[in-house]
Coordinates of C-alpha atoms (C1' of nucleotides) in Angstrom, one line a residue:
Chain A
M1176 CA 1.2 -82.5 29.1
A1177 CA 0.6 -85.5 26.4
Y1178 CA 1.1 -84.8 22.4
S1179 CA -2.5 -85.8 21.8
E1180 CA -3.7 -82.8 23.7
K1181 CA -4.6 -79.5 22.1
A1182 CA -1.9 -76.8 21.4
I1183 CA -2.2 -74.2 24.7
P1184 CA -2.3 -71.1 23.3
E1185 CA 0.9 -68.5 23.7
V1186 CA -1.6 -65.9 24.8
A1187 CA -3.3 -68.0 27.3
Q1188 CA 0.2 -69.4 29.2
R1189 CA 1.3 -65.4 29.1
R1190 CA -1.6 -64.7 31.6
L1191 CA -0.8 -67.5 33.8
P1192 CA 1.5 -65.0 36.8
R1193 CA -1.3 -62.6 36.4
Y1194 CA -3.6 -65.6 37.6
Y1195 CA -1.2 -66.5 40.0
R1196 CA -0.6 -63.1 41.2
Y1197 CA -4.7 -62.4 42.0
I1198 CA -5.0 -65.7 43.2
S1199 CA -2.1 -65.6 45.6
E1200 CA -4.0 -62.2 47.1
L1201 CA -6.8 -63.7 47.6
K1202 CA -5.3 -66.6 49.3
S1203 CA -3.4 -64.0 51.4
K1204 CA -6.8 -62.1 52.0
G1205 CA -8.1 -65.7 53.6
V1206 CA -10.7 -66.4 50.6
S1207 CA -10.9 -69.9 50.2
R1208 CA -13.2 -70.4 46.9
I1209 CA -13.9 -68.2 44.1
S1210 CA -16.3 -68.4 40.8
S1211 CA -14.8 -67.5 37.5
A1212 CA -17.5 -64.8 37.6
A1213 CA -16.1 -63.2 41.1
L1214 CA -12.6 -63.6 39.8
S1215 CA -13.6 -61.7 36.4
R1216 CA -14.7 -58.7 37.9
E1217 CA -11.9 -58.4 40.0
M1218 CA -9.2 -59.0 37.1
N1219 CA -11.1 -57.0 34.4
V1220 CA -11.1 -60.1 32.2
T1221 CA -14.0 -62.6 31.0
A1222 CA -15.7 -65.1 33.1
S1223 CA -15.5 -67.3 30.0
Q1224 CA -11.8 -66.5 29.2
I1225 CA -10.8 -67.2 32.8
R1226 CA -13.1 -71.1 32.5
Q1227 CA -11.4 -71.7 29.1
D1228 CA -7.6 -71.0 30.7
F1229 CA -8.0 -73.0 33.6
N1230 CA -9.3 -75.5 31.6
Y1231 CA -6.3 -75.6 29.2
F1232 CA -4.4 -76.5 32.0
G1233 CA -6.3 -79.2 33.5
G1234 CA -9.5 -77.7 35.0
F1235 CA -9.3 -77.3 38.6
G1236 CA -12.6 -76.3 39.2
Q1237 CA -16.2 -78.2 40.7
Q1238 CA -19.7 -77.4 39.1
G1239 CA -21.6 -75.4 40.9
Y1240 CA -19.1 -74.5 43.6
G1241 CA -16.3 -72.4 41.8
Y1242 CA -12.3 -72.9 42.2
N1243 CA -11.0 -73.8 45.7
V1244 CA -8.5 -70.6 45.8
E1245 CA -5.9 -72.7 47.8
S1246 CA -5.6 -75.6 45.2
L1247 CA -5.9 -73.3 42.6
Y1248 CA -2.9 -71.2 44.1
E1249 CA -0.7 -74.8 44.2
E1250 CA -2.0 -76.1 40.7
I1251 CA -0.9 -72.8 39.0
G1252 CA 2.2 -72.5 41.0
H1253 CA 3.2 -76.1 40.1
I1254 CA 2.7 -75.1 36.3
L1255 CA 4.8 -71.9 36.6
G1256 CA 7.8 -74.6 38.5
L1257 CA 7.5 -72.2 41.4
D1258 CA 7.5 -75.5 43.6
K1259 CA 11.1 -76.0 42.2
K1260 CA 13.4 -73.5 43.4
D1261 CA 15.6 -72.6 40.9
S1262 CA 18.8 -71.3 41.2
M1263 CA 19.9 -68.0 40.1
I1264 CA 22.9 -65.6 39.6
I1265 CA 22.8 -61.9 38.1
L1266 CA 25.0 -60.6 35.7
G1267 CA 25.9 -57.1 36.2
A1268 CA 26.4 -55.4 39.7
G1269 CA 25.2 -51.9 38.9
N1270 CA 22.3 -50.3 39.7
L1271 CA 19.7 -52.3 38.0
G1272 CA 21.9 -55.4 39.0
R1273 CA 21.9 -54.7 42.7
A1274 CA 18.2 -53.5 43.0
L1275 CA 17.3 -56.9 41.4
A1276 CA 19.7 -58.7 43.8
N1277 CA 17.4 -57.1 46.5
H1278 CA 14.2 -57.9 45.0
A1279 CA 12.2 -59.5 47.5
A1280 CA 9.4 -60.7 45.6
F1281 CA 12.1 -63.4 44.3
A1282 CA 13.2 -64.8 46.8
R1283 CA 9.4 -65.6 48.2
R1284 CA 8.9 -67.3 44.8
G1285 CA 11.3 -69.6 45.6
F1286 CA 14.3 -68.0 43.0
E1287 CA 17.3 -68.4 45.0
L1288 CA 20.1 -66.4 44.7
R1289 CA 23.7 -67.4 44.6
A1290 CA 26.1 -65.1 43.2
V1291 CA 26.5 -62.0 41.4
F1292 CA 29.2 -61.0 38.9
D1293 CA 31.1 -58.1 37.7
S1294 CA 33.8 -57.0 36.1
D1295 CA 34.7 -53.8 38.3
P1296 CA 37.8 -54.8 40.3
N1297 CA 36.2 -52.3 42.9
K1298 CA 32.9 -54.5 43.0
I1299 CA 34.2 -57.6 43.3
G1300 CA 34.7 -59.1 46.4
K1301 CA 31.9 -57.2 48.1
R1302 CA 28.7 -58.4 48.7
V1303 CA 25.1 -57.8 47.5
N1304 CA 22.0 -59.0 49.7
K1305 CA 24.4 -61.4 51.4
V1306 CA 25.7 -63.2 48.2
E1307 CA 29.6 -62.5 46.7
V1308 CA 30.4 -60.3 43.5
L1309 CA 32.8 -62.7 41.6
D1310 CA 34.7 -61.7 38.6
I1311 CA 33.1 -62.2 35.6
A1312 CA 36.0 -63.5 33.8
K1313 CA 35.4 -66.5 35.9
L1314 CA 31.8 -66.8 34.9
G1315 CA 32.7 -70.3 32.7
E1316 CA 34.5 -71.8 35.3
Y1317 CA 31.7 -71.1 38.4
L1318 CA 29.2 -72.6 36.2
S1319 CA 31.1 -76.0 35.5
D1320 CA 31.3 -76.4 39.3
N1321 CA 27.7 -75.1 40.0
K1322 CA 24.3 -76.1 38.7
I1323 CA 22.5 -72.7 37.9
D1324 CA 19.2 -72.7 36.7
I1325 CA 18.2 -69.0 35.5
A1326 CA 20.7 -66.4 34.6
I1327 CA 19.8 -62.6 34.9
L1328 CA 21.2 -60.2 32.6
A1329 CA 22.1 -56.6 34.0
V1330 CA 24.8 -55.7 31.7
P1331 CA 25.5 -53.1 28.9
K1332 CA 24.5 -54.6 26.0
G1333 CA 27.7 -54.6 24.4
V1334 CA 29.0 -57.6 26.1
V1335 CA 25.5 -59.3 25.7
P1336 CA 26.9 -62.0 22.7
E1337 CA 29.6 -62.8 24.6
I1338 CA 28.1 -63.6 27.9
Y1339 CA 25.1 -65.2 26.2
E1340 CA 27.7 -67.6 24.7
V1341 CA 29.1 -68.5 28.2
L1342 CA 25.8 -69.2 29.8
K1343 CA 24.8 -71.2 26.5
E1344 CA 27.7 -73.5 26.8
N1345 CA 27.8 -74.1 30.4
G1346 CA 23.9 -75.5 30.9
V1347 CA 22.2 -72.6 32.2
K1348 CA 18.8 -73.3 31.5
G1349 CA 17.0 -69.8 30.9
I1350 CA 17.5 -66.4 30.8
L1351 CA 16.0 -63.0 31.8
N1352 CA 17.3 -60.0 29.9
F1353 CA 17.5 -56.5 30.7
A1354 CA 20.0 -55.6 28.7
Y1355 CA 19.1 -53.3 25.8
M1356 CA 19.3 -55.8 23.2
E1357 CA 16.8 -58.3 22.1
I1358 CA 18.6 -62.1 22.2
E1359 CA 16.5 -64.7 20.1
S1360 CA 15.3 -67.2 22.2
D1361 CA 16.6 -70.6 20.6
P1362 CA 14.0 -73.5 21.7
N1363 CA 16.7 -75.0 24.5
L1364 CA 17.4 -72.0 26.3
P1365 CA 14.2 -69.9 26.9
I1366 CA 14.4 -66.5 27.2
E1367 CA 12.4 -63.6 28.5
N1368 CA 13.2 -60.1 27.4
V1369 CA 12.4 -57.2 29.7
H1370 CA 12.4 -53.6 28.0
I1371 CA 11.7 -51.4 30.3
S1372 CA 12.1 -48.5 28.2
D1373 CA 9.5 -50.1 25.7
S1374 CA 7.2 -49.8 28.6
L1375 CA 8.0 -46.2 28.7
M1376 CA 7.4 -45.3 25.1
M1377 CA 4.2 -47.1 25.4
L1378 CA 3.1 -45.0 28.1
S1379 CA 4.3 -41.8 26.4
Y1380 CA 2.0 -43.0 22.9
R1381 CA -0.7 -43.5 25.3
I1382 CA -0.5 -40.1 27.2
K1383 CA -0.4 -39.0 23.4
Q1384 CA -3.3 -40.9 22.1
K1385 CA -5.6 -39.7 24.9
G1386 CA -5.8 -35.8 23.4
I1387 CA -6.3 -37.4 19.9
E1388 CA -9.3 -40.0 20.2
Chain B
M1167 CA -6.2 -39.6 14.0
A1168 CA -9.4 -38.8 12.0
Y1169 CA -12.2 -40.6 13.9
S1170 CA -13.5 -42.2 10.3
E1171 CA -10.3 -44.2 10.5
K1172 CA -10.0 -47.5 11.3
A1173 CA -9.1 -48.6 14.9
I1174 CA -5.7 -49.3 15.5
P1175 CA -5.4 -52.9 17.2
E1176 CA -4.0 -52.8 20.4
V1177 CA -1.8 -55.6 19.6
A1178 CA 0.1 -53.5 16.9
Q1179 CA 0.1 -50.3 18.6
R1180 CA 2.3 -52.5 21.3
R1181 CA 4.6 -53.3 18.6
L1182 CA 5.5 -50.3 17.9
P1183 CA 8.5 -50.0 20.9
R1184 CA 10.2 -53.1 19.3
Y1185 CA 10.0 -51.3 15.6
Y1186 CA 11.5 -48.3 17.2
R1187 CA 14.2 -50.3 18.5
Y1188 CA 15.3 -52.2 15.6
I1189 CA 14.6 -49.1 13.4
S1190 CA 17.1 -47.1 15.8
E1191 CA 19.6 -49.8 15.6
L1192 CA 19.6 -49.8 11.5
K1193 CA 19.9 -45.9 11.8
S1194 CA 22.9 -46.1 14.1
K1195 CA 24.3 -48.4 11.9
G1196 CA 24.3 -46.4 9.0
V1197 CA 21.2 -48.0 7.2
S1198 CA 19.6 -45.6 4.9
R1199 CA 16.9 -47.9 3.9
I1200 CA 15.0 -51.2 4.6
S1201 CA 12.3 -53.3 2.7
S1202 CA 9.6 -55.0 4.7
A1203 CA 11.3 -58.5 3.8
A1204 CA 14.6 -57.2 5.1
L1205 CA 13.2 -56.1 8.2
S1206 CA 11.4 -59.1 8.8
R1207 CA 14.5 -61.4 8.7
E1208 CA 16.2 -59.4 11.4
M1209 CA 12.8 -58.9 13.2
N1210 CA 11.1 -62.2 13.2
V1211 CA 7.8 -61.6 12.4
T1212 CA 6.1 -61.5 8.6
A1213 CA 6.9 -58.8 6.2
S1214 CA 3.2 -58.6 5.9
Q1215 CA 2.9 -57.7 9.3
I1216 CA 5.3 -54.8 9.0
R1217 CA 3.7 -53.2 5.9
Q1218 CA 0.1 -53.8 7.9
D1219 CA 1.1 -52.2 10.7
F1220 CA 3.4 -49.4 9.0
N1221 CA 0.2 -48.8 7.2
Y1222 CA -2.3 -48.4 10.3
F1223 CA 0.1 -45.5 11.4
G1224 CA 0.3 -44.0 8.0
G1225 CA 2.5 -45.9 5.3
F1226 CA 5.8 -44.5 5.6
G1227 CA 7.1 -46.6 2.8
Q1228 CA 7.8 -46.2 -1.0
Q1229 CA 6.7 -48.6 -3.6
G1230 CA 9.6 -50.2 -5.5
Y1231 CA 12.0 -49.0 -3.0
G1232 CA 11.0 -50.0 0.9
Y1233 CA 11.5 -48.0 3.7
N1234 CA 13.7 -44.9 4.7
V1235 CA 15.4 -45.7 8.0
E1236 CA 15.7 -41.8 8.8
S1237 CA 12.4 -41.2 8.3
L1238 CA 10.8 -44.2 9.9
Y1239 CA 12.9 -43.5 12.6
E1240 CA 11.1 -40.2 12.9
E1241 CA 8.0 -40.9 12.3
I1242 CA 7.7 -43.7 14.8
G1243 CA 9.4 -41.4 17.4
H1244 CA 6.8 -39.0 16.5
I1245 CA 3.8 -41.6 16.7
L1246 CA 5.4 -42.4 20.6
G1247 CA 5.7 -39.2 21.8
L1248 CA 9.5 -39.0 21.8
D1249 CA 10.1 -35.6 20.5
K1250 CA 8.2 -34.4 23.0
K1251 CA 10.4 -34.5 26.3
D1252 CA 8.3 -35.9 29.4
S1253 CA 9.1 -34.5 32.5
M1254 CA 9.3 -37.4 35.2
I1255 CA 9.3 -38.1 38.7
I1256 CA 10.3 -41.5 40.5
L1257 CA 8.7 -42.4 43.8
G1258 CA 10.9 -44.5 46.0
A1259 CA 14.5 -44.0 46.5
G1260 CA 15.3 -47.7 47.1
N1261 CA 17.4 -50.2 45.2
L1262 CA 14.8 -50.1 41.9
G1263 CA 14.0 -46.3 42.4
R1264 CA 17.8 -45.6 42.1
A1265 CA 18.6 -48.0 39.7
L1266 CA 15.6 -46.5 37.4
A1267 CA 16.8 -42.7 38.3
N1268 CA 20.6 -43.5 36.9
H1269 CA 19.1 -45.8 33.6
A1270 CA 20.7 -43.8 30.7
A1271 CA 18.2 -44.6 28.0
F1272 CA 15.2 -42.8 29.4
A1273 CA 17.2 -39.4 29.3
R1274 CA 18.2 -41.0 25.5
R1275 CA 14.7 -41.0 24.6
G1276 CA 13.8 -37.9 25.8
F1277 CA 12.5 -38.1 29.2
E1278 CA 13.8 -35.9 31.7
L1279 CA 14.1 -36.6 35.4
R1280 CA 13.0 -33.8 38.0
A1281 CA 13.3 -35.1 41.2
V1282 CA 12.7 -38.4 43.7
F1283 CA 10.6 -38.6 46.5
D1284 CA 11.0 -41.0 49.3
S1285 CA 10.0 -41.0 53.1
D1286 CA 12.7 -41.8 54.7
P1287 CA 14.7 -39.2 56.5
N1288 CA 18.1 -40.2 55.6
K1289 CA 17.5 -40.2 52.1
I1290 CA 15.6 -37.0 52.0
G1291 CA 18.0 -34.3 50.8
K1292 CA 20.6 -36.6 49.0
R1293 CA 20.9 -36.6 45.4
V1294 CA 20.6 -39.6 42.7
N1295 CA 21.8 -38.8 39.4
K1296 CA 21.9 -35.2 39.9
V1297 CA 18.3 -34.8 40.9
E1298 CA 17.3 -34.4 44.8
V1299 CA 15.5 -36.7 47.0
L1300 CA 12.7 -35.1 48.2
D1301 CA 10.1 -35.9 50.7
I1302 CA 7.4 -37.8 50.0
A1303 CA 5.0 -36.2 52.3
K1304 CA 5.5 -33.1 50.0
L1305 CA 4.4 -34.4 46.7
G1306 CA 0.8 -32.9 46.4
E1307 CA 2.4 -29.6 47.1
Y1308 CA 5.6 -30.4 44.5
L1309 CA 2.9 -31.5 42.0
S1310 CA 1.1 -27.9 42.0
D1311 CA 4.3 -25.9 41.3
N1312 CA 6.0 -28.3 39.0
K1313 CA 4.2 -29.8 35.6
I1314 CA 5.0 -33.0 35.9
D1315 CA 4.1 -35.8 32.9
I1316 CA 5.4 -39.2 33.9
A1317 CA 5.5 -40.4 37.4
I1318 CA 7.4 -43.8 38.3
L1319 CA 5.8 -46.1 41.3
A1320 CA 9.0 -47.8 42.8
V1321 CA 7.7 -47.8 46.3
P1322 CA 6.3 -51.1 48.3
K1323 CA 2.6 -51.9 47.3
G1324 CA 1.4 -50.8 50.8
V1325 CA 1.6 -47.0 50.1
V1326 CA 0.6 -47.1 46.1
P1327 CA -3.2 -46.5 46.3
E1328 CA -2.3 -43.3 48.6
I1329 CA 0.3 -42.1 46.4
Y1330 CA -1.9 -43.0 43.3
E1331 CA -4.7 -40.4 44.4
V1332 CA -2.2 -37.8 45.1
L1333 CA -0.8 -38.3 41.5
K1334 CA -4.3 -38.4 39.8
E1335 CA -5.5 -34.9 41.6
N1336 CA -2.2 -33.4 40.5
G1337 CA -2.4 -33.7 37.2
V1338 CA -0.2 -36.2 36.2
K1339 CA -0.4 -37.6 32.7
G1340 CA 0.9 -41.3 33.0
I1341 CA 2.2 -43.7 35.5
L1342 CA 4.4 -46.2 35.2
N1343 CA 4.1 -48.8 38.0
F1344 CA 6.9 -51.3 38.9
A1345 CA 5.3 -52.0 42.3
Y1346 CA 4.0 -55.4 42.8
M1347 CA 0.2 -54.3 42.3
E1348 CA -1.6 -53.9 39.5
I1349 CA -3.3 -50.6 39.0
E1350 CA -6.2 -50.3 36.8
S1351 CA -6.2 -47.9 34.3
D1352 CA -8.7 -45.1 34.5
P1353 CA -9.0 -43.5 30.6
N1354 CA -7.8 -40.3 31.8
L1355 CA -4.7 -41.5 33.8
P1356 CA -3.0 -44.3 31.4
I1357 CA -0.5 -46.9 33.4
E1358 CA 1.9 -49.2 32.1
N1359 CA 2.6 -51.7 35.0
V1360 CA 5.7 -53.5 34.8
H1361 CA 5.7 -57.1 36.7
I1362 CA 9.5 -58.0 36.8
S1363 CA 8.1 -61.5 39.1
D1364 CA 5.8 -62.0 36.2
S1365 CA 8.9 -62.3 33.5
L1366 CA 10.5 -64.6 36.0
M1367 CA 7.7 -67.0 36.7
M1368 CA 7.1 -67.0 32.8
L1369 CA 10.8 -68.1 32.1
S1370 CA 10.4 -70.6 34.7
Y1371 CA 7.1 -71.9 33.1
R1372 CA 8.7 -72.0 29.9
I1373 CA 12.0 -73.8 31.3
K1374 CA 9.4 -76.4 32.9
Q1375 CA 7.7 -76.8 29.4
K1376 CA 11.0 -77.7 27.3
G1377 CA 11.1 -80.5 29.3
I1378 CA 7.5 -81.6 28.6
E1379 CA 6.6 -81.2 24.7
Chain C
dT847 C1' -33.6 -81.9 45.1
dA848 C1' -32.8 -77.0 43.2
dG849 C1' -29.5 -73.8 42.6
dA850 C1' -25.1 -72.6 41.0
dT851 C1' -21.1 -72.6 38.2
dT852 C1' -18.2 -75.5 35.7
dG853 C1' -16.7 -77.8 31.4
dT854 C1' -16.8 -77.5 26.8
dT855 C1' -18.7 -76.8 21.9
dA856 C1' -20.1 -73.4 18.7
dA857 C1' -20.6 -68.7 17.1
dT858 C1' -18.7 -64.4 16.8
dC859 C1' -14.8 -61.7 16.6
dG860 C1' -10.5 -59.7 15.5
dA861 C1' -5.7 -60.5 14.2
dT862 C1' -2.2 -62.6 10.8
dT863 C1' -0.8 -63.7 6.5
dA864 C1' -1.5 -64.2 1.4
dA865 C1' -2.0 -62.5 -2.5
dC866 C1' -1.9 -59.0 -6.0
dA867 C1' -3.0 -54.4 -8.1
dA868 C1' -1.0 -49.8 -7.7
dT869 C1' 3.1 -47.7 -8.3
dC870 C1' 8.1 -45.9 -7.6
Chain D
dT318 C1' 11.1 -49.4 -19.4
dA319 C1' 11.3 -53.9 -16.1
dG320 C1' 12.0 -54.8 -11.5
dA321 C1' 11.0 -54.0 -6.8
dT322 C1' 8.3 -53.6 -3.3
dT323 C1' 4.5 -51.0 -1.2
dG324 C1' -0.5 -50.3 -0.1
dT325 C1' -4.5 -52.6 0.7
dT326 C1' -8.1 -56.4 0.1
dA327 C1' -9.8 -61.0 0.8
dA328 C1' -9.1 -65.4 2.9
dT329 C1' -7.6 -67.8 6.7
dC330 C1' -6.3 -68.6 11.0
dG331 C1' -6.5 -68.3 16.2
dA332 C1' -8.4 -66.2 19.9
dT333 C1' -12.8 -64.9 22.5
dT334 C1' -16.9 -64.8 24.3
dA335 C1' -21.8 -67.1 24.2
dA336 C1' -24.4 -70.4 25.4
dC337 C1' -25.8 -74.8 27.6
dA338 C1' -25.6 -79.2 29.0
dA339 C1' -22.9 -81.5 32.4
dT340 C1' -23.0 -81.9 37.3
dC341 C1' -21.7 -81.0 41.9

DNA sequence: TAGATTGTTAATCGATTAACAATC
DNA sequence: TAGATTGTTAATCGATTAACAATC
């Protein structure tokens, strides 16, 4: 986006994957066009917000017609970088690491798992969803030989800082962090923190609120 | 909260688990008091926002002193309902379901796993993290015999609607949904959707943006 | 063309921040 | 007491919604 354009609000950016999800659903149902009004009903947001949001990213619609589902799908996919086939490794072959390695949705969205790393000698050498479990001690070495875009952290929080340094020094471009420790996002190394426990606590909170209000 | 009090903004409510996380960290480090200014530096938010937020929930501080870490921890834990020991079941004994069943952070926060459900005869009867895997066909029956607060959905999206109905009809109080299908939150049955793929897409987007801006 | 629906501006609403009086 | 720091109000900033002209 050219520097002269208006900055896109962070909140609007974070709505993109949700739009993508709904549009990909429409596409697979064979719907070929949709208006902001119709999409607003499905997604439970205002039509106005949908039009504003799509406009931030370039206005993919047509007056009197609406939005073409196929091209919307491609445009948003492109904006999300899903046409790029990022290479990916998973750190930690524990329960969560293995579950993520087997997560079909990742491959479907064009993310390509290359290896899993662990420190446990019983796991090293085994395979998880067709890729090999490598020794985490050799992570730096591996990264200098292999161009990896994304690292998924599924390790105990104690080892996070150390692994983070290795990832950072070896050109990994982004981190998806499941460890129970927030890593601050350096402007040059974006990090998305996924805090499953936070969601559970939020749920607990909302259950409790029901009775009160 | 009395009806006369000002409504607490949704965004502030969603910040609670993050506060809880940082405060619990401070507590375990042995820090006994903290000012909004000091916490603001750690958490990367403004001190003003911290004071506003804590005030929405009752203002746990003391002028000239700051906040007592121990009592802050208890207060927020109480607001989140963590002093309540919710009972919990997991639907789906696949990779993700098993990973969640073994997730130590849940038990640590007072959530008590009671059973796991699956439809696969090879899994039924086995144990996952000390609880039994039960036949999902008997879910309704189980729920009428056992008071369950929270259900975690880790099943393929095709079976979500059907399971949702059973949960709803049998008094489950909240759902944590990992399926790749958004369930709309009924006012009487709060749902937190966790979309791991969305986080990965967002990461991909942010990696892509780096080069552009 | 008439009807539909976007793109976009302006108005509203809500959240964040600044400021400072209250008070420990 | 003097200093520190909250609680809280008011000011600012930003996001959402409404409205409608543009246009397919």
